[in-house]
Amino acid sequence: FFPAAETKCNASATQNTSLCSVSLGGSVYIQVMTNASGHLLKCNKKLPTGTVKVFDLNKEKVTIQEALRNRTQFFINNGTLKITNVERNDAGLYTIEVFDPNGVFLREVYTELDVQENILLIWIIVCSAVGVLIVVVISCCVCWKVRRNKKSG
């Protein structure tokens, strides 16, 4: 009905955890670095029970976890993680470990993904329901008035 929102977040510009808010059902682009070519990357999502692998980049080959494969991409040329059709369970802390080509650890990038309800869609539904209710009330009032006038006349 309405296109889902696209959100862009830059996690490469901060030393701390970057917060990235995205609408449920939308797409998010998280830039981890300007160019990942020649680097090794390991991306994990922290869960209450441990961590789950999201993707690995090794020798210019991206390997994405099976459960996310149809909704997730990593673009080596601009170091960006893309998640489409964002679900509630995509929310959480993502940790990306960055290594040089020799496997020497360079840094860790943290992004907290916050998934929010699509407020615009909720407002459209609420306003539509109120509009229908107003039409029904007005119709009932008109019918009542017409019947009353017929009885009077």
PDB file of C-alpha atoms in Angstrom, residues 59-144:
ATOM      1  CA  LYS A  59      38.801 -12.888   0.955  1.00  0.00           C
ATOM      2  CA  GLU A  60      36.197 -10.653  -0.716  1.00  0.00           C
ATOM      3  CA  LYS A  61      33.467 -13.282  -0.142  1.00  0.00           C
ATOM      4  CA  VAL A  62      30.427 -12.468   1.999  1.00  0.00           C
ATOM      5  CA  THR A  63      28.769 -15.354   3.836  1.00  0.00           C
ATOM      6  CA  ILE A  64      25.366 -14.491   5.350  1.00  0.00           C
ATOM      7  CA  GLN A  65      23.607 -16.633   7.954  1.00  0.00           C
ATOM      8  CA  GLU A  66      20.905 -18.813   6.373  1.00  0.00           C
ATOM      9  CA  ALA A  67      17.999 -17.289   8.353  1.00  0.00           C
ATOM     10  CA  LEU A  68      18.885 -13.778   7.110  1.00  0.00           C
ATOM     11  CA  ARG A  69      20.078 -14.621   3.607  1.00  0.00           C
ATOM     12  CA  ASN A  70      16.940 -13.537   1.723  1.00  0.00           C
ATOM     13  CA  ARG A  71      16.748 -10.155   3.557  1.00  0.00           C
ATOM     14  CA  THR A  72      20.381  -9.224   4.141  1.00  0.00           C
ATOM     15  CA  GLN A  73      23.234  -8.000   1.956  1.00  0.00           C
ATOM     16  CA  PHE A  74      26.689  -6.625   2.614  1.00  0.00           C
ATOM     17  CA  PHE A  75      28.231  -4.288   0.051  1.00  0.00           C
ATOM     18  CA  ILE A  76      32.028  -4.563   0.109  1.00  0.00           C
ATOM     19  CA  ASN A  77      32.626  -1.435  -2.011  1.00  0.00           C
ATOM     20  CA  ASN A  78      31.049   0.914   0.549  1.00  0.00           C
ATOM     21  CA  GLY A  79      31.149  -1.228   3.702  1.00  0.00           C
ATOM     22  CA  THR A  80      27.381  -1.201   4.176  1.00  0.00           C
ATOM     23  CA  LEU A  81      25.073  -3.800   5.711  1.00  0.00           C
ATOM     24  CA  LYS A  82      21.519  -3.764   4.300  1.00  0.00           C
ATOM     25  CA  ILE A  83      18.549  -5.459   5.972  1.00  0.00           C
ATOM     26  CA  THR A  84      15.196  -5.374   4.162  1.00  0.00           C
ATOM     27  CA  ASN A  85      11.703  -6.137   5.465  1.00  0.00           C
ATOM     28  CA  VAL A  86      12.903  -5.409   8.996  1.00  0.00           C
ATOM     29  CA  GLU A  87      11.223  -7.548  11.645  1.00  0.00           C
ATOM     30  CA  ARG A  88      10.850  -6.940  15.379  1.00  0.00           C
ATOM     31  CA  ASN A  89      13.396  -9.649  16.175  1.00  0.00           C
ATOM     32  CA  ASP A  90      16.015  -7.792  14.080  1.00  0.00           C
ATOM     33  CA  ALA A  91      16.291  -5.296  16.945  1.00  0.00           C
ATOM     34  CA  GLY A  92      19.392  -5.610  19.089  1.00  0.00           C
ATOM     35  CA  LEU A  93      23.100  -4.942  19.357  1.00  0.00           C
ATOM     36  CA  TYR A  94      25.179  -5.731  16.286  1.00  0.00           C
ATOM     37  CA  THR A  95      28.943  -6.086  16.718  1.00  0.00           C
ATOM     38  CA  ILE A  96      31.245  -5.971  13.714  1.00  0.00           C
ATOM     39  CA  GLU A  97      34.862  -6.973  14.216  1.00  0.00           C
ATOM     40  CA  VAL A  98      37.217  -5.509  11.599  1.00  0.00           C
ATOM     41  CA  PHE A  99      40.546  -7.154  10.751  1.00  0.00           C
ATOM     42  CA  ASP A 100      43.265  -6.251   8.255  1.00  0.00           C
ATOM     43  CA  PRO A 101      44.088  -8.688   5.388  1.00  0.00           C
ATOM     44  CA  ASN A 102      46.582 -10.508   7.662  1.00  0.00           C
ATOM     45  CA  GLY A 103      43.934 -11.138  10.323  1.00  0.00           C
ATOM     46  CA  VAL A 104      45.200  -8.476  12.725  1.00  0.00           C
ATOM     47  CA  PHE A 105      42.336  -6.983  14.739  1.00  0.00           C
ATOM     48  CA  LEU A 106      41.759  -3.295  13.918  1.00  0.00           C
ATOM     49  CA  ARG A 107      38.572  -2.294  15.727  1.00  0.00           C
ATOM     50  CA  GLU A 108      35.041  -3.176  16.728  1.00  0.00           C
ATOM     51  CA  VAL A 109      31.940  -1.348  15.495  1.00  0.00           C
ATOM     52  CA  TYR A 110      28.733  -1.435  17.561  1.00  0.00           C
ATOM     53  CA  THR A 111      25.269  -0.596  16.298  1.00  0.00           C
ATOM     54  CA  GLU A 112      22.074  -0.809  18.346  1.00  0.00           C
ATOM     55  CA  LEU A 113      19.183  -1.431  15.954  1.00  0.00           C
ATOM     56  CA  ASP A 114      15.848  -0.133  17.262  1.00  0.00           C
ATOM     57  CA  VAL A 115      12.770  -1.349  15.361  1.00  0.00           C
ATOM     58  CA  GLN A 116       9.725   0.912  15.644  1.00  0.00           C
ATOM     59  CA  GLU A 117       6.139   0.626  14.517  1.00  0.00           C
ATOM     60  CA  ASN A 118       5.339   2.439  11.287  1.00  0.00           C
ATOM     61  CA  ILE A 119       3.602   5.497  12.813  1.00  0.00           C
ATOM     62  CA  LEU A 120       2.346   6.817   9.463  1.00  0.00           C
ATOM     63  CA  LEU A 121       0.513   3.582   8.750  1.00  0.00           C
ATOM     64  CA  ILE A 122      -1.047   3.575  12.225  1.00  0.00           C
ATOM     65  CA  TRP A 123      -2.246   7.190  11.764  1.00  0.00           C
ATOM     66  CA  ILE A 124      -3.773   6.343   8.378  1.00  0.00           C
ATOM     67  CA  ILE A 125      -5.663   3.395   9.862  1.00  0.00           C
ATOM     68  CA  VAL A 126      -6.894   5.420  12.856  1.00  0.00           C
ATOM     69  CA  CYS A 127      -7.982   8.382  10.702  1.00  0.00           C
ATOM     70  CA  SER A 128      -9.753   6.057   8.250  1.00  0.00           C
ATOM     71  CA  ALA A 129     -11.647   4.382  11.084  1.00  0.00           C
ATOM     72  CA  VAL A 130     -12.674   7.767  12.533  1.00  0.00           C
ATOM     73  CA  GLY A 131     -13.777   8.911   9.058  1.00  0.00           C
ATOM     74  CA  VAL A 132     -15.949   5.829   8.582  1.00  0.00           C
ATOM     75  CA  LEU A 133     -17.453   6.322  12.036  1.00  0.00           C
ATOM     76  CA  ILE A 134     -18.331   9.968  11.229  1.00  0.00           C
ATOM     77  CA  VAL A 135     -19.995   8.924   7.942  1.00  0.00           C
ATOM     78  CA  VAL A 136     -22.067   6.280   9.767  1.00  0.00           C
ATOM     79  CA  VAL A 137     -23.175   8.745  12.474  1.00  0.00           C
ATOM     80  CA  ILE A 138     -24.121  11.413   9.916  1.00  0.00           C
ATOM     81  CA  SER A 139     -26.038   8.828   7.852  1.00  0.00           C
ATOM     82  CA  CYS A 140     -27.942   7.666  10.913  1.00  0.00           C
ATOM     83  CA  CYS A 141     -28.804  11.280  11.841  1.00  0.00           C
ATOM     84  CA  VAL A 142     -30.031  12.031   8.309  1.00  0.00           C
ATOM     85  CA  CYS A 143     -32.147   8.851   8.232  1.00  0.00           C
ATOM     86  CA  TRP A 144     -33.603   9.645  11.651  1.00  0.00           C
TER      87      TRP A 144
END
